[in-house]
């Protein structure tokens, strides 16, 4: 530190009123306090009626004010003029004020590899200051591993406190933080249950997704199989339509689904290929042989080609 630099000190003066009852009319104490460099050096206490030096630095000031009768009378009259007067104005707000606490539970771990968990119950933004916070495990009061923090003044006439529980949670355990306060008709209870780890949750989700994909693929495969079986059955089953006559090949008068029925005739003569269709009403059978226009026999075949041409001469 530069010796030539100017040293700075803090001087404070505080006037306090302390009330020990709810009416503000009895047991009122007035304090007039002086601080220098964060140290209280002199005080006037209405319970004593005079100034007192708390450090050697405060002795000259205490002797000066005690020697002045007017200064002592003003300090003694502050109990009525300052304390009780202001209590009548601000007392209803301060005494009757009730603010409910906000309660939360925060789990954490000192060592990620340790099974022990630290559960921190926080009661924040409440008034008045008096509050009771307890931990419960499976409905019973927890007494071991409980640590209490200090009540903190967080401004705006609000307070905050924290209570920590250190334990090894097991599956099925239920923890609860219970808070009782003057602003509450019944205590607030917030529950916490141990959850599975991230890796375990990932494995569960992978299993669920895999099962769903398996179901989808099985349903798709079954659908394709049934459709293929249906098409094969149409090829190998019965022809729905009018009965075929034994002396002629079926007439190519209807077209359905774009299939072609190509007659293959055995014997002499020429037969042009024509497109055939599946009629939609009466029943007949595939592979029927008949006779038409000098052709010894004729067999109708179903080809999956669209309007295809199939020619075959046997003879």
Short mmCIF file of C-alpha atoms in Angstrom, two decimals:
data_model
loop_
_atom_site.label_atom_id
_atom_site.label_comp_id
_atom_site.label_asym_id
_atom_site.label_seq_id
_atom_site.Cartn_x
_atom_site.Cartn_y
_atom_site.Cartn_z
CA UNK A 1 0.00 0.00 0.00
CA UNK A 2 1.30 3.44 -0.87
CA UNK A 3 2.02 5.30 2.44
CA UNK A 4 1.22 8.61 0.78
CA UNK A 5 -2.27 7.48 -0.20
CA UNK A 6 -5.06 8.88 1.95
CA UNK A 7 -6.61 6.31 4.30
CA UNK A 8 -10.40 6.06 4.34
CA UNK A 9 -12.61 5.08 7.24
CA UNK A 10 -16.33 4.55 7.63
CA UNK A 11 -18.37 6.35 10.29
CA UNK A 12 -21.96 5.21 10.97
CA UNK A 13 -24.75 6.36 13.25
CA UNK A 14 -27.77 4.10 13.86
CA UNK A 15 -30.96 4.69 15.83
CA UNK A 16 -32.85 1.51 16.75
CA UNK A 17 -36.14 0.71 18.41
CA UNK A 18 -36.54 -2.76 19.90
CA UNK A 19 -40.00 -3.98 20.89
CA UNK A 20 -40.50 -7.02 23.11
CA UNK A 21 -44.31 -7.18 22.98
CA UNK A 22 -47.03 -7.17 20.35
CA UNK A 23 -48.63 -3.84 21.27
CA UNK A 24 -45.53 -1.67 20.95
CA UNK A 25 -46.49 0.21 24.11
CA UNK A 26 -44.53 -1.75 26.67
CA UNK A 27 -40.95 -3.02 26.89
CA UNK A 28 -39.64 -0.54 24.33
CA UNK A 29 -35.90 -0.01 24.11
CA UNK A 30 -34.17 2.83 22.24
CA UNK A 31 -30.52 2.54 21.09
CA UNK A 32 -28.36 5.37 19.71
CA UNK A 33 -25.19 3.73 18.29
CA UNK A 34 -21.99 5.15 16.77
CA UNK A 35 -19.59 3.09 14.59
CA UNK A 36 -16.14 3.96 13.37
CA UNK A 37 -14.27 1.73 10.90
CA UNK A 38 -16.95 -1.00 11.37
CA UNK A 39 -16.51 -1.01 15.13
CA UNK A 40 -19.10 0.26 17.61
CA UNK A 41 -17.39 2.89 19.74
CA UNK A 42 -20.29 4.51 21.71
CA UNK A 43 -23.91 3.72 22.58
CA UNK A 44 -26.89 5.30 24.29
CA UNK A 45 -29.21 2.71 25.84
CA UNK A 46 -32.58 3.88 27.15
CA UNK A 47 -32.48 1.05 29.69
CA UNK A 48 -29.43 2.76 31.28
CA UNK A 49 -30.31 6.36 30.49
CA UNK A 50 -26.83 7.53 29.55
CA UNK A 51 -24.08 7.25 26.90
CA UNK A 52 -21.45 4.52 27.25
CA UNK A 53 -18.03 4.30 25.60
CA UNK A 54 -17.31 0.85 24.13
CA UNK A 55 -13.75 1.61 22.97
CA UNK A 56 -11.15 4.20 24.00
CA UNK A 57 -11.96 6.05 20.79
CA UNK A 58 -15.53 6.58 22.04
CA UNK A 59 -14.70 7.87 25.50
CA UNK A 60 -14.39 11.59 24.57
CA UNK A 61 -17.77 11.53 22.77
CA UNK A 62 -19.51 9.73 25.66
CA UNK A 63 -18.18 12.20 28.20
CA UNK A 64 -19.26 15.12 26.03
CA UNK A 65 -22.89 13.99 25.58
CA UNK A 66 -23.28 12.91 29.21
CA UNK A 67 -22.17 16.38 30.32
CA UNK A 68 -24.92 18.00 28.29
CA UNK A 69 -28.28 17.80 30.05
CA UNK A 70 -30.23 18.70 26.90
CA UNK A 71 -28.62 15.85 24.92
CA UNK A 72 -29.50 13.30 27.61
CA UNK A 73 -33.13 14.50 27.83
CA UNK A 74 -33.56 14.25 24.04
CA UNK A 75 -32.16 10.70 24.01
CA UNK A 76 -34.38 9.58 26.88
CA UNK A 77 -37.48 11.13 25.26
CA UNK A 78 -36.82 9.21 22.00
CA UNK A 79 -38.54 6.14 23.47
CA UNK A 80 -41.89 7.91 23.29
CA UNK A 81 -41.28 10.49 20.56
CA UNK A 82 -39.43 8.22 18.11
CA UNK A 83 -40.14 4.57 18.90
CA UNK A 84 -43.78 4.46 20.02
CA UNK A 85 -44.80 7.17 17.55
CA UNK A 86 -43.42 5.28 14.54
CA UNK A 87 -44.74 1.97 15.80
CA UNK A 88 -48.28 3.40 15.71
CA UNK A 89 -47.73 4.21 12.03
CA UNK A 90 -45.81 1.15 10.83
CA UNK A 91 -46.81 -1.40 13.48
CA UNK A 92 -50.04 -2.69 11.87
CA UNK A 93 -48.17 -3.42 8.67
CA UNK A 94 -45.17 -5.01 10.38
CA UNK A 95 -47.02 -6.92 13.06
CA UNK A 96 -49.91 -8.21 10.95
CA UNK A 97 -47.90 -9.02 7.83
CA UNK A 98 -47.88 -12.65 6.72
CA UNK A 99 -46.03 -13.97 3.66
CA UNK A 100 -46.08 -17.69 2.86
CA UNK A 101 -42.77 -19.40 2.13
CA UNK A 102 -41.91 -20.94 -1.24
CA UNK A 103 -40.60 -24.48 -0.60
CA UNK A 104 -38.36 -26.40 -3.01
CA UNK A 105 -36.17 -29.53 -2.85
CA UNK A 106 -32.83 -29.72 -4.69
CA UNK A 107 -30.94 -33.05 -4.85
CA UNK A 108 -27.17 -33.01 -5.31
CA UNK A 109 -24.05 -35.13 -4.67
CA UNK A 110 -20.63 -34.26 -3.29
CA UNK A 111 -19.11 -37.26 -5.06
CA UNK A 112 -20.74 -38.49 -8.31
CA UNK A 113 -19.52 -42.03 -7.57
CA UNK A 114 -20.99 -42.09 -4.05
CA UNK A 115 -24.48 -43.52 -3.51
CA UNK A 116 -25.19 -40.88 -0.83
CA UNK A 117 -27.35 -37.96 -1.89
CA UNK A 118 -27.70 -34.49 -0.39
CA UNK A 119 -31.27 -33.20 -0.33
CA UNK A 120 -31.55 -29.45 0.23
CA UNK A 121 -34.92 -28.05 1.33
CA UNK A 122 -35.19 -24.30 0.80
CA UNK A 123 -37.92 -22.12 2.32
CA UNK A 124 -37.66 -18.65 0.78
CA UNK A 125 -39.43 -15.27 0.81
CA UNK A 126 -41.42 -15.64 4.05
CA UNK A 127 -42.38 -13.34 6.91
CA UNK A 128 -42.26 -13.26 9.92
CA UNK A 129 -38.91 -14.82 10.64
CA UNK A 130 -40.05 -17.69 12.87
CA UNK A 131 -40.33 -20.93 10.88
CA UNK A 132 -40.04 -24.70 11.40
CA UNK A 133 -38.57 -27.02 8.73
CA UNK A 134 -38.42 -30.82 9.09
CA UNK A 135 -37.40 -33.77 6.93
CA UNK A 136 -39.49 -36.95 6.66
CA UNK A 137 -38.46 -40.31 5.21
CA UNK A 138 -41.25 -42.73 4.35
CA UNK A 139 -43.60 -40.79 6.65
CA UNK A 140 -41.23 -40.77 9.67
CA UNK A 141 -39.23 -37.85 11.07
CA UNK A 142 -35.62 -37.96 9.92
CA UNK A 143 -33.18 -37.18 12.73
CA UNK A 144 -29.85 -38.48 11.40
CA UNK A 145 -27.92 -36.62 8.74
CA UNK A 146 -29.97 -33.42 9.12
CA UNK A 147 -28.14 -30.07 9.02
CA UNK A 148 -29.79 -26.68 9.67
CA UNK A 149 -28.70 -23.43 8.05
CA UNK A 150 -29.07 -19.90 9.34
CA UNK A 151 -32.11 -17.72 8.71
CA UNK A 152 -31.04 -15.12 6.14
CA UNK A 153 -32.57 -11.69 5.70
CA UNK A 154 -32.94 -11.28 1.93
CA UNK A 155 -34.43 -7.77 1.92
CA UNK A 156 -37.96 -6.37 1.60
CA UNK A 157 -38.79 -7.78 5.03
CA UNK A 158 -38.25 -11.32 3.72
CA UNK A 159 -36.29 -14.26 5.08
CA UNK A 160 -34.86 -17.51 3.76
CA UNK A 161 -33.64 -20.70 5.41
CA UNK A 162 -32.28 -24.09 4.29
CA UNK A 163 -32.23 -27.56 5.86
CA UNK A 164 -30.12 -30.36 4.36
CA UNK A 165 -30.57 -34.12 4.62
CA UNK A 166 -27.78 -36.54 3.73
CA UNK A 167 -28.90 -40.11 3.05
CA UNK A 168 -28.61 -43.07 0.66
CA UNK A 169 -31.94 -43.29 -1.21
CA UNK A 170 -33.27 -46.73 -2.08
CA UNK A 171 -35.84 -47.60 -4.67
CA UNK A 172 -39.29 -46.97 -3.23
CA UNK A 173 -38.15 -44.42 -0.61
CA UNK A 174 -40.20 -41.25 -0.36
CA UNK A 175 -38.68 -38.11 1.15
CA UNK A 176 -40.65 -35.04 2.19
CA UNK A 177 -39.81 -31.58 3.46
CA UNK A 178 -42.45 -30.19 5.81
CA UNK A 179 -42.61 -26.47 6.61
CA UNK A 180 -44.75 -24.87 9.36
CA UNK A 181 -45.14 -21.08 9.45
CA UNK A 182 -47.46 -18.45 10.92
CA UNK A 183 -48.73 -17.60 7.41
CA UNK A 184 -49.95 -21.19 6.86
CA UNK A 185 -53.08 -22.80 8.25
CA UNK A 186 -51.55 -26.24 7.66
CA UNK A 187 -47.89 -27.12 7.02
CA UNK A 188 -46.55 -27.30 3.46
CA UNK A 189 -45.23 -30.74 2.45
CA UNK A 190 -43.10 -31.20 -0.67
CA UNK A 191 -42.16 -34.77 -1.69
CA UNK A 192 -39.12 -36.13 -3.51
CA UNK A 193 -38.53 -39.67 -4.80
CA UNK A 194 -35.26 -41.11 -6.13
CA UNK A 195 -35.20 -41.56 -9.89
CA UNK A 196 -33.26 -43.90 -12.12
CA UNK A 197 -29.98 -42.77 -13.59
CA UNK A 198 -29.64 -41.30 -17.06
CA UNK A 199 -28.06 -44.48 -18.45
CA UNK A 200 -30.86 -46.62 -17.06
CA UNK A 201 -33.50 -44.32 -18.52
CA UNK A 202 -31.69 -44.44 -21.89
CA UNK A 203 -31.73 -48.23 -21.87
CA UNK A 204 -35.44 -48.27 -21.04
CA UNK A 205 -36.23 -45.90 -23.91
CA UNK A 206 -34.09 -47.93 -26.30
CA UNK A 207 -36.02 -51.05 -25.34
CA UNK A 208 -39.36 -49.32 -25.84
CA UNK A 209 -38.36 -47.92 -29.23
CA UNK A 210 -37.00 -51.31 -30.32
CA UNK A 211 -40.23 -53.03 -29.31
CA UNK A 212 -42.33 -50.49 -31.23
CA UNK A 213 -40.18 -50.90 -34.35
CA UNK A 214 -40.50 -54.67 -34.08
CA UNK A 215 -44.29 -54.41 -33.90
CA UNK A 216 -44.35 -52.08 -36.91
CA UNK A 217 -42.13 -54.35 -39.02
CA UNK A 218 -44.16 -57.43 -38.07
CA UNK A 219 -47.41 -55.69 -39.00
CA UNK A 220 -45.91 -54.54 -42.31
CA UNK A 221 -44.60 -58.02 -43.09
CA UNK A 222 -47.94 -59.61 -42.22
CA UNK A 223 -49.76 -57.13 -44.44
CA UNK A 224 -47.48 -57.85 -47.41
CA UNK A 225 -47.81 -61.59 -46.83
CA UNK A 226 -51.60 -61.44 -46.76
CA UNK A 227 -51.68 -59.33 -49.91
CA UNK A 228 -49.41 -61.78 -51.73
CA UNK A 229 -51.53 -64.71 -50.56
CA UNK A 230 -54.63 -62.92 -51.78
CA UNK A 231 -53.12 -62.38 -55.25
CA UNK A 232 -51.98 -66.02 -55.49
CA UNK A 233 -55.40 -67.21 -54.47
CA UNK A 234 -56.95 -65.16 -57.27
CA UNK A 235 -54.61 -66.83 -59.73
CA UNK A 236 -55.13 -70.36 -58.49
CA UNK A 237 -58.71 -70.07 -57.31
CA UNK A 238 -61.98 -70.01 -59.26
CA UNK A 239 -62.89 -67.59 -61.97
CA UNK A 240 -65.87 -65.54 -61.01
CA UNK A 241 -68.09 -65.04 -64.03
CA UNK A 242 -70.41 -66.88 -66.30
CA UNK A 243 -69.69 -70.60 -66.76
CA UNK A 244 -67.47 -71.29 -69.71
CA UNK A 245 -68.96 -73.23 -72.50
CA UNK A 246 -67.23 -76.40 -73.50
CA UNK A 247 -67.35 -75.61 -77.19
CA UNK A 248 -65.69 -72.23 -77.07
CA UNK A 249 -62.97 -70.23 -75.34
CA UNK A 250 -64.19 -67.47 -73.00
CA UNK A 251 -65.19 -64.29 -74.78
CA UNK A 252 -62.83 -61.33 -74.27
CA UNK A 253 -65.60 -58.88 -73.55
CA UNK A 254 -64.65 -57.57 -70.10
CA UNK A 255 -61.42 -56.17 -68.70
CA UNK A 256 -60.63 -56.12 -65.01
CA UNK A 257 -57.42 -55.18 -63.18
CA UNK A 258 -55.45 -55.07 -66.42
CA UNK A 259 -54.74 -58.84 -66.51
CA UNK A 260 -54.68 -60.64 -69.83
CA UNK A 261 -56.20 -64.01 -70.46
CA UNK A 262 -54.24 -65.55 -73.33
CA UNK A 263 -55.84 -68.60 -74.95
CA UNK A 264 -53.48 -71.37 -75.93
CA UNK A 265 -55.09 -73.62 -78.44
CA UNK A 266 -53.95 -77.04 -79.38
CA UNK A 267 -54.43 -78.41 -82.89
CA UNK A 268 -54.49 -76.83 -86.30
CA UNK A 269 -55.45 -73.33 -87.27
CA UNK A 270 -54.41 -69.88 -86.11
CA UNK A 271 -55.63 -68.11 -82.95
CA UNK A 272 -54.86 -64.46 -82.31
CA UNK A 273 -54.03 -63.49 -78.72
CA UNK A 274 -56.55 -61.27 -77.07
CA UNK A 275 -56.80 -59.50 -73.64
CA UNK A 276 -59.07 -61.16 -71.15
CA UNK A 277 -60.63 -60.06 -67.90
CA UNK A 278 -61.86 -61.50 -64.66
CA UNK A 279 -65.66 -61.39 -64.77
CA UNK A 280 -67.30 -60.34 -61.53
CA UNK A 281 -70.28 -62.64 -60.91
CA UNK A 282 -70.57 -66.22 -61.96
CA UNK A 283 -68.13 -68.99 -61.22
CA UNK A 284 -66.02 -71.09 -63.55
CA UNK A 285 -62.76 -73.01 -63.27
CA UNK A 286 -59.31 -72.36 -64.67
CA UNK A 287 -57.74 -74.75 -67.08
CA UNK A 288 -61.06 -75.63 -68.77
CA UNK A 289 -60.68 -77.02 -72.23
CA UNK A 290 -63.28 -76.54 -74.95
CA UNK A 291 -63.63 -76.51 -78.73
CA UNK A 292 -64.15 -73.57 -81.06
CA UNK A 293 -64.01 -73.11 -84.85
CA UNK A 294 -62.04 -76.16 -85.72
CA UNK A 295 -59.52 -75.75 -82.98
CA UNK A 296 -59.07 -79.00 -81.14
CA UNK A 297 -58.74 -77.55 -77.64
CA UNK A 298 -58.24 -74.24 -75.88
CA UNK A 299 -56.83 -73.41 -72.44
CA UNK A 300 -57.24 -70.00 -70.80
CA UNK A 301 -54.23 -68.76 -68.83
CA UNK A 302 -53.98 -65.72 -66.58
CA UNK A 303 -50.88 -63.64 -67.20
CA UNK A 304 -49.90 -60.79 -64.80
CA UNK A 305 -48.82 -58.63 -67.77
CA UNK A 306 -50.95 -55.60 -68.57
CA UNK A 307 -52.66 -56.06 -71.92
CA UNK A 308 -49.78 -58.34 -72.97
CA UNK A 309 -49.63 -60.59 -76.02
CA UNK A 310 -48.91 -64.25 -75.72
CA UNK A 311 -48.86 -66.55 -78.73
CA UNK A 312 -48.18 -70.22 -78.80
CA UNK A 313 -48.93 -72.77 -81.46
CA UNK A 314 -48.96 -76.42 -80.69
CA UNK A 315 -49.34 -78.90 -83.51
#
